[in-house]
Coordinates of C-alpha atoms and ligand atoms in Angstrom, one line a residue:
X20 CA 12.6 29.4 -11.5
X21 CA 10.7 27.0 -8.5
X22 CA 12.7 26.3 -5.4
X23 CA 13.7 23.7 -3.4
X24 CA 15.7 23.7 0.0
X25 CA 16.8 21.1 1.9
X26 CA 17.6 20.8 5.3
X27 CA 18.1 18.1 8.4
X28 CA 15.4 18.1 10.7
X29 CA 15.6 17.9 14.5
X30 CA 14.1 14.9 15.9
X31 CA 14.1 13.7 12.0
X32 CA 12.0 10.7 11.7
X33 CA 13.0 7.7 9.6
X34 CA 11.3 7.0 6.8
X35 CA 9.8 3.4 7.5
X36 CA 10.5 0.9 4.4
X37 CA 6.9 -0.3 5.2
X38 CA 5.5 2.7 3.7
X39 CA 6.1 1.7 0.1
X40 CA 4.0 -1.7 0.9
X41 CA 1.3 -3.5 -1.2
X42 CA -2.2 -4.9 -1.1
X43 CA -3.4 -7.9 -2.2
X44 CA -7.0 -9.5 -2.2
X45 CA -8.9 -12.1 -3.3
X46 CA -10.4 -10.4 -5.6
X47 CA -10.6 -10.5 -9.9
X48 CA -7.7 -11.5 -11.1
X49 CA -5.1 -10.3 -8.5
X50 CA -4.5 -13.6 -6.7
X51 CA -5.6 -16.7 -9.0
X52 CA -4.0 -15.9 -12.6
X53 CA -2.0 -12.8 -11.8
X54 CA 0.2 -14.4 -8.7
X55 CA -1.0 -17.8 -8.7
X56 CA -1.3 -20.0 -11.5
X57 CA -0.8 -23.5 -9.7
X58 CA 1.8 -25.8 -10.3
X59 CA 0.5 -27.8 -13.2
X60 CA 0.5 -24.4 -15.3
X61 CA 1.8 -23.7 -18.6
X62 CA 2.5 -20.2 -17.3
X63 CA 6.5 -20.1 -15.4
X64 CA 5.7 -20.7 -11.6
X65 CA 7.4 -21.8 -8.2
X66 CA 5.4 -24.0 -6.7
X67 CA 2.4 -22.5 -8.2
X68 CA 3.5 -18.8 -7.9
X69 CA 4.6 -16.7 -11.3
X70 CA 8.1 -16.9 -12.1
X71 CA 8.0 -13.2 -13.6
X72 CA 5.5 -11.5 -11.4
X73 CA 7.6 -12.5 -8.1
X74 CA 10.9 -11.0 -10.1
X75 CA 8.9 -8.0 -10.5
X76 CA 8.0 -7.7 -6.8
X77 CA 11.2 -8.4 -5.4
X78 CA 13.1 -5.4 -7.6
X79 CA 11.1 -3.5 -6.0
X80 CA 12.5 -4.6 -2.9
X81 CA 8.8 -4.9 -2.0
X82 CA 8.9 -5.0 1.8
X83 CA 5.4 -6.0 3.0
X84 CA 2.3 -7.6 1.7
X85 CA -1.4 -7.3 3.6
X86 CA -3.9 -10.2 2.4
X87 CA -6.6 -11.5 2.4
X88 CA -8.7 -8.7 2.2
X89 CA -10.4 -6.0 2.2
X90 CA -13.8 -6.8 2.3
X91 CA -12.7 -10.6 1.3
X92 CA -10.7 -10.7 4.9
X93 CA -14.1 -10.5 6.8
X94 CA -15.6 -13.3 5.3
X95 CA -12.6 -15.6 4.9
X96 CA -12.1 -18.5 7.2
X97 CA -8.4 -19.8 7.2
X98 CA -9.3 -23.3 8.2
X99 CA -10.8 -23.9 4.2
X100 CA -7.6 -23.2 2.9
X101 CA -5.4 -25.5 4.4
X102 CA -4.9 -28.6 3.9
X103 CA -5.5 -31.3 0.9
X104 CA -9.1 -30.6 1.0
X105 CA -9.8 -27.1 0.3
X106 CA -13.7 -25.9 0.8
X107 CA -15.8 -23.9 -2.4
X108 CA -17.3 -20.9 -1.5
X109 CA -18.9 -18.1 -3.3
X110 CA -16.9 -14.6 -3.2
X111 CA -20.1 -12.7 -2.6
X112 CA -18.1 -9.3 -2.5
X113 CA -16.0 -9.9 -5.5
X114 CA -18.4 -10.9 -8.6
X115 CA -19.9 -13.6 -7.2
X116 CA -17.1 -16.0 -8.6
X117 CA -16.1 -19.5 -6.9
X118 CA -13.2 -19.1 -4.6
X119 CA -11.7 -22.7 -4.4
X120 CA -9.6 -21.8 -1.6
X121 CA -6.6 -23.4 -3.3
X122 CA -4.6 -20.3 -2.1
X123 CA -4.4 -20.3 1.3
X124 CA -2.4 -19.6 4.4
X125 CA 0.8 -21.6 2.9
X126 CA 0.6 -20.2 -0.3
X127 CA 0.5 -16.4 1.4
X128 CA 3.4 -17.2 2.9
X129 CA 5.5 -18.9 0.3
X130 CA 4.6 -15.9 -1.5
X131 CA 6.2 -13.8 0.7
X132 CA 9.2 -16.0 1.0
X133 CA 9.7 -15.9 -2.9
X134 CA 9.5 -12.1 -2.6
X135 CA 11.5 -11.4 0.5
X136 CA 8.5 -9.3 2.0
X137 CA 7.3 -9.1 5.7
X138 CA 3.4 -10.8 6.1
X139 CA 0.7 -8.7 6.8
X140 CA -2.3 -11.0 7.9
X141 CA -5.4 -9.3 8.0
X142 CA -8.4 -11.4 10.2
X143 CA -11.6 -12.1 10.0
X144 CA -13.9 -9.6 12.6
X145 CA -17.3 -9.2 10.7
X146 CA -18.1 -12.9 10.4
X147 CA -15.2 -14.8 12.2
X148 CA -15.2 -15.8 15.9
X149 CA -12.4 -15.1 18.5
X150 CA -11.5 -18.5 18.8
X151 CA -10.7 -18.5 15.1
X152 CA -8.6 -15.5 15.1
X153 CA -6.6 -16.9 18.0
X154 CA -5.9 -20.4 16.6
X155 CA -5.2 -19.1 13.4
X156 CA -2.1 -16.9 15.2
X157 CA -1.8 -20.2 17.2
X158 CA -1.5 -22.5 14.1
X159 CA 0.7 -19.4 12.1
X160 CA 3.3 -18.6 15.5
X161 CA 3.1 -21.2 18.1
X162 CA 6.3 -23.9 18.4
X163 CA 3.9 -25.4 21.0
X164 CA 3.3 -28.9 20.5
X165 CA -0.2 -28.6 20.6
X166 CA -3.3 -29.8 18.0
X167 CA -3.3 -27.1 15.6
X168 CA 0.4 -26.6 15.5
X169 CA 0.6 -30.5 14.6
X170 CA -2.0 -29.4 11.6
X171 CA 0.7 -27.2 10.7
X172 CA 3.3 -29.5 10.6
X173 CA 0.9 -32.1 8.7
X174 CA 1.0 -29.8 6.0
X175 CA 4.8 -29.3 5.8
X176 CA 5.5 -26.4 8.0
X177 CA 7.7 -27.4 10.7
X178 CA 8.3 -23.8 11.9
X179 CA 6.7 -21.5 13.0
X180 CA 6.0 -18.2 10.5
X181 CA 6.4 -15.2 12.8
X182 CA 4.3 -13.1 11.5
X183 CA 4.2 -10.2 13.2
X184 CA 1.7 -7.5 11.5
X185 CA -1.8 -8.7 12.5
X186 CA -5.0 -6.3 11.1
X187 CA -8.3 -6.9 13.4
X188 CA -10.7 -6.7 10.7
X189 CA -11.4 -4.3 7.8
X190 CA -14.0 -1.0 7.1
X191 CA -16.0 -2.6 10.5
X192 CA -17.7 0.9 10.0
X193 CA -19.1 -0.9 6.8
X194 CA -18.8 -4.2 4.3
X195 CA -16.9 -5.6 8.1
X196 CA -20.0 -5.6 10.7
X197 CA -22.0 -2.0 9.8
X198 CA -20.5 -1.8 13.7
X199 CA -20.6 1.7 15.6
X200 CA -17.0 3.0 16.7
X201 CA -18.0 2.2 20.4
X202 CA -18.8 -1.2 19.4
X203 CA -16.2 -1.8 17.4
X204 CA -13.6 -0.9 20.1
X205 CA -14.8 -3.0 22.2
X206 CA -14.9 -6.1 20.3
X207 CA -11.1 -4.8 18.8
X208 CA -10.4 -5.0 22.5
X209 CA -11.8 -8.4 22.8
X210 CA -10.2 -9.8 19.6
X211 CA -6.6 -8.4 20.1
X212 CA -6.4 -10.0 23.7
X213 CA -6.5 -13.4 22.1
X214 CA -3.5 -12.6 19.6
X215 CA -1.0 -13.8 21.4
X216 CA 2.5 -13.7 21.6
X217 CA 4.6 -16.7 20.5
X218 CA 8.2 -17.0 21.5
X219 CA 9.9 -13.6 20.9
X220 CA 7.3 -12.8 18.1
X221 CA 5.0 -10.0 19.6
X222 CA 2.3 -9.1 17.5
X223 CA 1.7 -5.5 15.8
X224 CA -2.2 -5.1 16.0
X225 CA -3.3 -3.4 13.5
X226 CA -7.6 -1.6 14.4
X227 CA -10.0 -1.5 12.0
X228 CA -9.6 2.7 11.3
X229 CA -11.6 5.5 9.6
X230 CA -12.7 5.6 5.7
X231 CA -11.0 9.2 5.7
X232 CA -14.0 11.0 6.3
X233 CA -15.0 9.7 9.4
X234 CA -13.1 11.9 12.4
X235 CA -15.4 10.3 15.2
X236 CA -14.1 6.9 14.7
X237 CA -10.7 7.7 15.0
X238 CA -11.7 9.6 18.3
X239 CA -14.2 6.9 19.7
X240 CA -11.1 4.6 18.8
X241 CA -8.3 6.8 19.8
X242 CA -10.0 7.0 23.4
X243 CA -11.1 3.9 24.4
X244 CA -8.5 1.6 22.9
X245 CA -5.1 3.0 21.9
X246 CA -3.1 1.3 24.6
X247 CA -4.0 -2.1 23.1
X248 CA -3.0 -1.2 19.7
X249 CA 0.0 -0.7 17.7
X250 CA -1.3 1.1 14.5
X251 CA -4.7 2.4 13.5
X252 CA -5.5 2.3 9.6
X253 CA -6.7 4.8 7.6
X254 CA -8.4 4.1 4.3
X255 CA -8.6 6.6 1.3
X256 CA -9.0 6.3 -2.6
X257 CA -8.6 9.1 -4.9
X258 CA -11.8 9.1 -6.9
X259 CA -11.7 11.1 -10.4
X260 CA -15.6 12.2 -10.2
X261 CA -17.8 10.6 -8.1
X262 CA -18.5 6.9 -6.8
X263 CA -21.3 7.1 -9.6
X264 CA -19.4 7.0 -12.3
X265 CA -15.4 7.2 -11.2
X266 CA -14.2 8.4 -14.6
X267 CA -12.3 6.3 -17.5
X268 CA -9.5 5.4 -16.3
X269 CA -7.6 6.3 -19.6
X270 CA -10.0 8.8 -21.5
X271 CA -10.1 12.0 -19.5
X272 CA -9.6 15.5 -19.9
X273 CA -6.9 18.0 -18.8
X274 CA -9.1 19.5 -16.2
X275 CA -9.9 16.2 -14.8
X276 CA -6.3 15.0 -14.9
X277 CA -5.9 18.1 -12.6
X278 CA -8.8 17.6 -10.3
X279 CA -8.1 14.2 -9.7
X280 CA -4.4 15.8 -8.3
X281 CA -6.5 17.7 -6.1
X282 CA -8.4 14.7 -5.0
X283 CA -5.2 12.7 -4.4
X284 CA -3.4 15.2 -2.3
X285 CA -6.9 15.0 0.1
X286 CA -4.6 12.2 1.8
X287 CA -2.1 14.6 3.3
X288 CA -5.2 16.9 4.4
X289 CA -6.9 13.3 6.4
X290 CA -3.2 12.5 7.9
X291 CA -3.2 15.7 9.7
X292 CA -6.6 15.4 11.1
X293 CA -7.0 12.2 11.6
X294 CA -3.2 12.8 12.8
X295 CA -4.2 15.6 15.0
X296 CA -6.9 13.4 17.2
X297 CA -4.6 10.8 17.4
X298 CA -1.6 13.1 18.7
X299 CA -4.5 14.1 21.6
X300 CA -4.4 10.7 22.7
X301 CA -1.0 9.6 21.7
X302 CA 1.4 13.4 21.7
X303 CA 4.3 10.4 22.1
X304 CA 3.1 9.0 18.7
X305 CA 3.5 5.2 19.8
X306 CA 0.4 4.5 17.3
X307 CA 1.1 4.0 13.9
X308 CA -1.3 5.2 10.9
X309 CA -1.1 2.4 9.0
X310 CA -2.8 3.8 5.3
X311 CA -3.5 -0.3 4.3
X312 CA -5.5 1.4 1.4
X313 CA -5.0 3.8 -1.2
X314 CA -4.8 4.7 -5.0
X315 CA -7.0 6.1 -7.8
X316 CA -10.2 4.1 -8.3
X317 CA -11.7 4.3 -11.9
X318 CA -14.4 2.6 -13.6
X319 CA -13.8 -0.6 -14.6
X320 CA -12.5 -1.3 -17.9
X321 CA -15.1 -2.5 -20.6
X322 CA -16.1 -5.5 -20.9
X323 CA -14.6 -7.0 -17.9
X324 CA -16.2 -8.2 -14.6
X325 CA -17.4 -5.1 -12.7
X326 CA -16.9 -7.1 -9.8
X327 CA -12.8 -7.8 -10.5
X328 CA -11.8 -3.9 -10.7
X329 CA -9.7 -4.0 -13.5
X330 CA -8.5 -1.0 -14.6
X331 CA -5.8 0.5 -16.8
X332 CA -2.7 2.6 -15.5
X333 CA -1.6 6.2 -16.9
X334 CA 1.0 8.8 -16.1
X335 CA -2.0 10.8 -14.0
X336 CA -1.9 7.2 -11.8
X337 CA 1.6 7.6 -11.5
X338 CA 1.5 11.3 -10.6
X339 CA -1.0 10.7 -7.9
X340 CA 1.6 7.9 -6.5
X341 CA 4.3 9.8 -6.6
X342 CA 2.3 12.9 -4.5
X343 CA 1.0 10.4 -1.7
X344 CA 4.4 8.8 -1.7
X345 CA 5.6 12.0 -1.1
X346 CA 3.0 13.0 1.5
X347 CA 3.8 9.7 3.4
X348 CA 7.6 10.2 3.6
X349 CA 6.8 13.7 4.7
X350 CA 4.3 12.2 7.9
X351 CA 6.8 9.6 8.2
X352 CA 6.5 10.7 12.2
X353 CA 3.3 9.1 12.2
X354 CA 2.7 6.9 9.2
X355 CA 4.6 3.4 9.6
X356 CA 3.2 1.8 6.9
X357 CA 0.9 1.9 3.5
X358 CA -0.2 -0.9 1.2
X359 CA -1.6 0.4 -2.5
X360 CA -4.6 -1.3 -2.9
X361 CA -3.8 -3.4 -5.1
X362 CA -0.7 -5.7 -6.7
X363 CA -2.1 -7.3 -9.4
X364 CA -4.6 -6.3 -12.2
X365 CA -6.6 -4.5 -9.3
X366 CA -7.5 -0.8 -8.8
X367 CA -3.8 0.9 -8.9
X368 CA -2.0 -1.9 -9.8
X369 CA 1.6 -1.9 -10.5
X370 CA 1.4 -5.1 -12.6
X371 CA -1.1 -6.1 -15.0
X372 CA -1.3 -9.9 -16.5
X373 CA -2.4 -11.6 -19.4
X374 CA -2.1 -14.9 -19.1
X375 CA 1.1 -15.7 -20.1
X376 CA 2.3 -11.6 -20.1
X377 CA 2.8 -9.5 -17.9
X378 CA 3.6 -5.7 -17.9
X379 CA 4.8 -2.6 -15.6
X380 CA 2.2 -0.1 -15.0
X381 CA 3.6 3.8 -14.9
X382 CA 2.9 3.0 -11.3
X383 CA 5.4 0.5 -10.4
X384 CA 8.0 2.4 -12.0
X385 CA 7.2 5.3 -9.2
X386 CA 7.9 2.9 -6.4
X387 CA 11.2 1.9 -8.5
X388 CA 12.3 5.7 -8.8
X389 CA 11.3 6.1 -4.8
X390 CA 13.2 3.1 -3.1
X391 CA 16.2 5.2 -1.8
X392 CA 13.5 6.7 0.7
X393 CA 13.5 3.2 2.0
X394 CA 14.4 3.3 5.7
X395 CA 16.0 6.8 5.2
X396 CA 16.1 9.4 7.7
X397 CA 13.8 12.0 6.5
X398 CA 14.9 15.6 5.4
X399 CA 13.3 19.2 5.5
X400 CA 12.0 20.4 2.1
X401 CA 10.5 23.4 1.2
X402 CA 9.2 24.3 -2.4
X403 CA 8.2 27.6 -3.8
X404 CA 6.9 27.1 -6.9
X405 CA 3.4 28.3 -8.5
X406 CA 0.5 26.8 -8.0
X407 CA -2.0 25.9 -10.5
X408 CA -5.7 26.5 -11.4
X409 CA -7.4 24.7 -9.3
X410 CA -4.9 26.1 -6.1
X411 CA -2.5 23.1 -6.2
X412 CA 1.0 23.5 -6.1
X413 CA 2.9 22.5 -9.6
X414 CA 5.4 20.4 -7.6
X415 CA 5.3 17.3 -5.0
X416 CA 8.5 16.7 -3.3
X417 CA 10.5 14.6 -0.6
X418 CA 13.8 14.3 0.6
X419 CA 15.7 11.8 2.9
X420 CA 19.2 11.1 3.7
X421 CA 20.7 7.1 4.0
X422 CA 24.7 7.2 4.7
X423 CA 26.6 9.5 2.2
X424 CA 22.9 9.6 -0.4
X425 CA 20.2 12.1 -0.1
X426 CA 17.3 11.3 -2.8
X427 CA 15.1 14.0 -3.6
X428 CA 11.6 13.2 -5.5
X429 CA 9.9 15.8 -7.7
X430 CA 6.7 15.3 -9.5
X431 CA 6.4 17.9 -11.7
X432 CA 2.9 18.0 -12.5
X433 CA 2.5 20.2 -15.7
X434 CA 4.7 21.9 -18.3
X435 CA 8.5 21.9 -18.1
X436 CA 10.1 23.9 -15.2
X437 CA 13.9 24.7 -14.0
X438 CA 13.8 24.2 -10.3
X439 CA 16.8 25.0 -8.0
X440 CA 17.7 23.1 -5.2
X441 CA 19.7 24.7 -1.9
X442 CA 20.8 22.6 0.7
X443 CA 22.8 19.6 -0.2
X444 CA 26.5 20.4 -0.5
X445 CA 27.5 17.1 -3.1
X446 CA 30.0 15.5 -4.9
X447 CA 28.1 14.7 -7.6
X448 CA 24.4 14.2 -8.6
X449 CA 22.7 11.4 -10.9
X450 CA 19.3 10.8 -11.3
X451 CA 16.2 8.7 -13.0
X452 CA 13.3 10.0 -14.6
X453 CA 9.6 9.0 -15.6
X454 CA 7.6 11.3 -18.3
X455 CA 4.4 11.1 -20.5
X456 CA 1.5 12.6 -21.1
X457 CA -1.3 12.0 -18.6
X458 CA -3.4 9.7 -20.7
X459 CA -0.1 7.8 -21.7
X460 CA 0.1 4.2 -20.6
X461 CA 1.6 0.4 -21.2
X462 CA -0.2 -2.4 -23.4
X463 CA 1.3 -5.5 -23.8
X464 CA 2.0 -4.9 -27.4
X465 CA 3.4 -2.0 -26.4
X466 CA 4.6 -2.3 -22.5
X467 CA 7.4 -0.2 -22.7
X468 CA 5.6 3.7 -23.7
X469 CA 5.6 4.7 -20.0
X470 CA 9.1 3.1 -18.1
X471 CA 12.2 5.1 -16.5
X472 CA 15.3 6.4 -18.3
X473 CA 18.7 8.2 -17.1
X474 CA 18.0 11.7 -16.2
X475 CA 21.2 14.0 -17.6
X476 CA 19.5 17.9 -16.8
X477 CA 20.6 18.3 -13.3
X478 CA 24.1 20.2 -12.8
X479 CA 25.8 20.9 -9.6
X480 CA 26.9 24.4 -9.2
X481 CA 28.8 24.8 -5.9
X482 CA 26.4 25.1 -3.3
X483 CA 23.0 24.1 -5.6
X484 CA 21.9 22.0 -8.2
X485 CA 19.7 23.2 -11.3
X486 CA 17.6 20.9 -13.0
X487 CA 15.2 20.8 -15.8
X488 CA 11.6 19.0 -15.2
X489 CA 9.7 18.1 -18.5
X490 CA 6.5 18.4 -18.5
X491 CA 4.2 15.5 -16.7
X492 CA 7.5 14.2 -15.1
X493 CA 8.6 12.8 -12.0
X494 CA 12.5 12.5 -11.4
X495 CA 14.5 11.0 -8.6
X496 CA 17.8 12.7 -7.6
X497 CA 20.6 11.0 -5.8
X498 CA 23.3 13.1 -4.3
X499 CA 26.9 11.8 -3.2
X500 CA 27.8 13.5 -0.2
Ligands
AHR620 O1 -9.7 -2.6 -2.4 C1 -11.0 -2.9 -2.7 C2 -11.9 -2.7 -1.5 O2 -12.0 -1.4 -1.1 C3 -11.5 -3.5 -0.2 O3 -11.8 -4.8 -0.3 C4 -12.2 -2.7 0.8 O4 -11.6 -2.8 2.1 C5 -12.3 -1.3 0.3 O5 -13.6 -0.8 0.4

């Protein structure tokens, strides 16, 4: 029988609700046609934005959403998409495509009003000019009665939006600049000095962080420029093969399914060194990681636009969710936010859209079964249970405590397993399940083959619980206590 005990933790960090975030881009079809259809659409929309995929968002209690970019941020000027008259431009990242700019700053953030979520405004380093960046926080913030606040109010936004999460450009190391660490620090200095505070908003500046591999960035960063900076990201995508030829991301064997596992649990490995340079320079841990991107990349599916990233969604996407999930509650010390890359019919999406339809990957349903973690002081778990071929343990697990709940998260990642669990003394247990094979996934004839149900094989016995774990399963408890 596998293991699990529980227990409080001194100096227990919470859990920041910002860690189950989201990620979207211009880029395929995640803005225009999966979020925004505009007004005049046959498709269900609030003033332009889809009816069902902002119902989706917000059951999810979806809590903050980073855009424009990715690569699309450092080469997006704000000032074309404002305003009645919107500039053309060429989205030479994302297949070449015309971007009308008819989604702009005002759609963002009615976006975000529709969903309840914090903004998370990512600027424009690589091709964009200081002055830009600071009247763009100007125009977004100010209550000043200056020029670009009376743009603002020109086009119908009398208030200020306080937003408060402010990334200073994206992969600089690469597609933002091709800049050296040193460099980059010094223009990251340059840039965040001119995002100012307005009224009580102070602004959480996000740096430009490593791709993962990278430990001299975060150094170079880490030395030079940590007290001018609230969170440093951290970029990683689980890759099944190689950036070659990623893998389908449907049609793949039981070895792969395993190795890509191994692949996605790398992100735990990167916290803690990239987590272990930081602590040198910040043992306080004032800096957040901020992971703003993560998920499985596959090949794209066929026939569609290499450049838009579509891909399909399986049970092995949801397993590798669930694991960094887990992983992220568990450095919830140092990681304050994380944005899967990205909402809509991109990469690891949670929803996928045709036309009219829309449908729930297997990996929104893992970000369902984990919301109790939201905000939730986190709890000690340890798990002795086997590990597999390739040296990875069978199970992933978290636990947190809000008021009189603890929620526990298990993925199990192969055949079915009892597991016992010490620590929580409860009143009773319930709890939510999500199983399939690996390869299983939703269509949108048939959008239902991967979604939660009830979970009835747990059972309290005095001072533990037992449950049974299918096979390819990952269950959330919820103990009364
Ligand atoms: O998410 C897709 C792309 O991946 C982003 O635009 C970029 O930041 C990263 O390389």
């Amino acid at each position: 029988m596998d293991k699990i005990t529980i227990g409080r933790m001194e100096n227990a960090p919470k859990i920041d609700k910002n860690i189950y975030g989201h990620f979207s881009e211009h880029l395929g079809h995640c803005i225009y046609g999966g979020i925004f259809v505009g007004e005049e659409s046959a498709i269900p929309n609030t003033n332009g934005i889809r009816k069902d995929v902002v119902e989706a968002m917000k059951k999810l209690n979806l809590p903050v959403l980073r855009w424009p970019g990715g690569c699309f941020a450092d080469e997006y000027h704000w000032r074309d998409g404002i305003g009645p008259d919107r500039k053309r431009m060429v989205n030479t990242n994302w297949g070449g495509v015309v971007e009308d700019n008819s989604f702009g700053t005002h759609e963002f953030m009615e976006l975000c009003r529709q969903v309840g979520c914090a903004p998370y405004v990512n600027i424009n380093v690589g091709s964009g000019t200081v002055r830009e960046m600071a009247e763009w926080v100007e125009y977004m913030n100010s209550d000043g009665d200056s020029t670009t606040v009376r743009e603002r109010w020109a086009n119908g936004h009398k208030e200020p939006f306080n937003v408060r999460y402010w990334g200073i450009g994206n992969e600089n190391w690469g597609g933002g600049g091709n800049m050296r660490p040193e460099y980059y620090s010094d223009v990251y200095r340059q840039f965040q000095t001119f995002c100012r505070t307005y009224g009580d908003n102070v602004p959480y500046r996000i740096a430009c962080g490593s791709d993962g591999e990278d430990l001299e960035w975060t150094e170079v960063l880490m030395r030079t420029a940590a007290k001018f900076m609230d969170g440093l990201s951290l970029h990683y995508y689980t890759v099944p093969k190689d950036w070659e030829d990623k893998g389908s991301a449907t049609e793949f064997s039981d070895d792969l399914y395993l190795e890509t596992l191994r692949k996605g649990r790398r992100i735990g490995e990167l916290i803690e060194k990239h987590g272990a340079i930081m602590d040198r320079f910040d043992p306080e841990r004032r800096v957040g990681m901020i992971v703003d991107e993560w998920g499985c990349w596959h090949n794209v599916e066929l026939g569609t636009n290499p450049g838009f990233l579509f891909q399909q969604n399986t049970m092995r996407d949801a397993m590798v969710a669930a694991l960094s999930l887990n992983i992220f509650n568990r450095n919830a010390d140092r990681v304050r936010m994380a944005n899967i890359a990205q909402t809509v019919n991109v990469l690891q999406a949670i929803l996928l859209t045709d036309e009219a339809r829309m449908l729930l990957t297997p990996t929104y349903h893992v970000f369902d079964l984990y919301q109790g973690h939201m905000d939730a002081t986190l709890l000690q778990c340890m798990v002795e249970c086997k590990s597999l071929e390739n040296g990875i343990e069978k199970l992933s697990v978290s636990a947190s405590r809000k008021d009189d709940a603890v929620t526990v998260t298990i993925a199990n990642f192969t055949d079915e397993t009892t597991v016992r669990i010490d620590g929580v003394h409860a009143k009773n247990v319930s709890g939510r399940i999500l199983s399939g094979s690996p390869q299983a996934y939703n269509t949108f004839e048939e959008p239902n083959t991967v979604c939660t149900a009830s979970f009835g094989e747990v059972k309290l016995f005095g001072d533990h619980a037992e449950a049974i774990l299918p096979a390819h399963s990952i269950v959330a408890l919820s103990f009364a206590i």
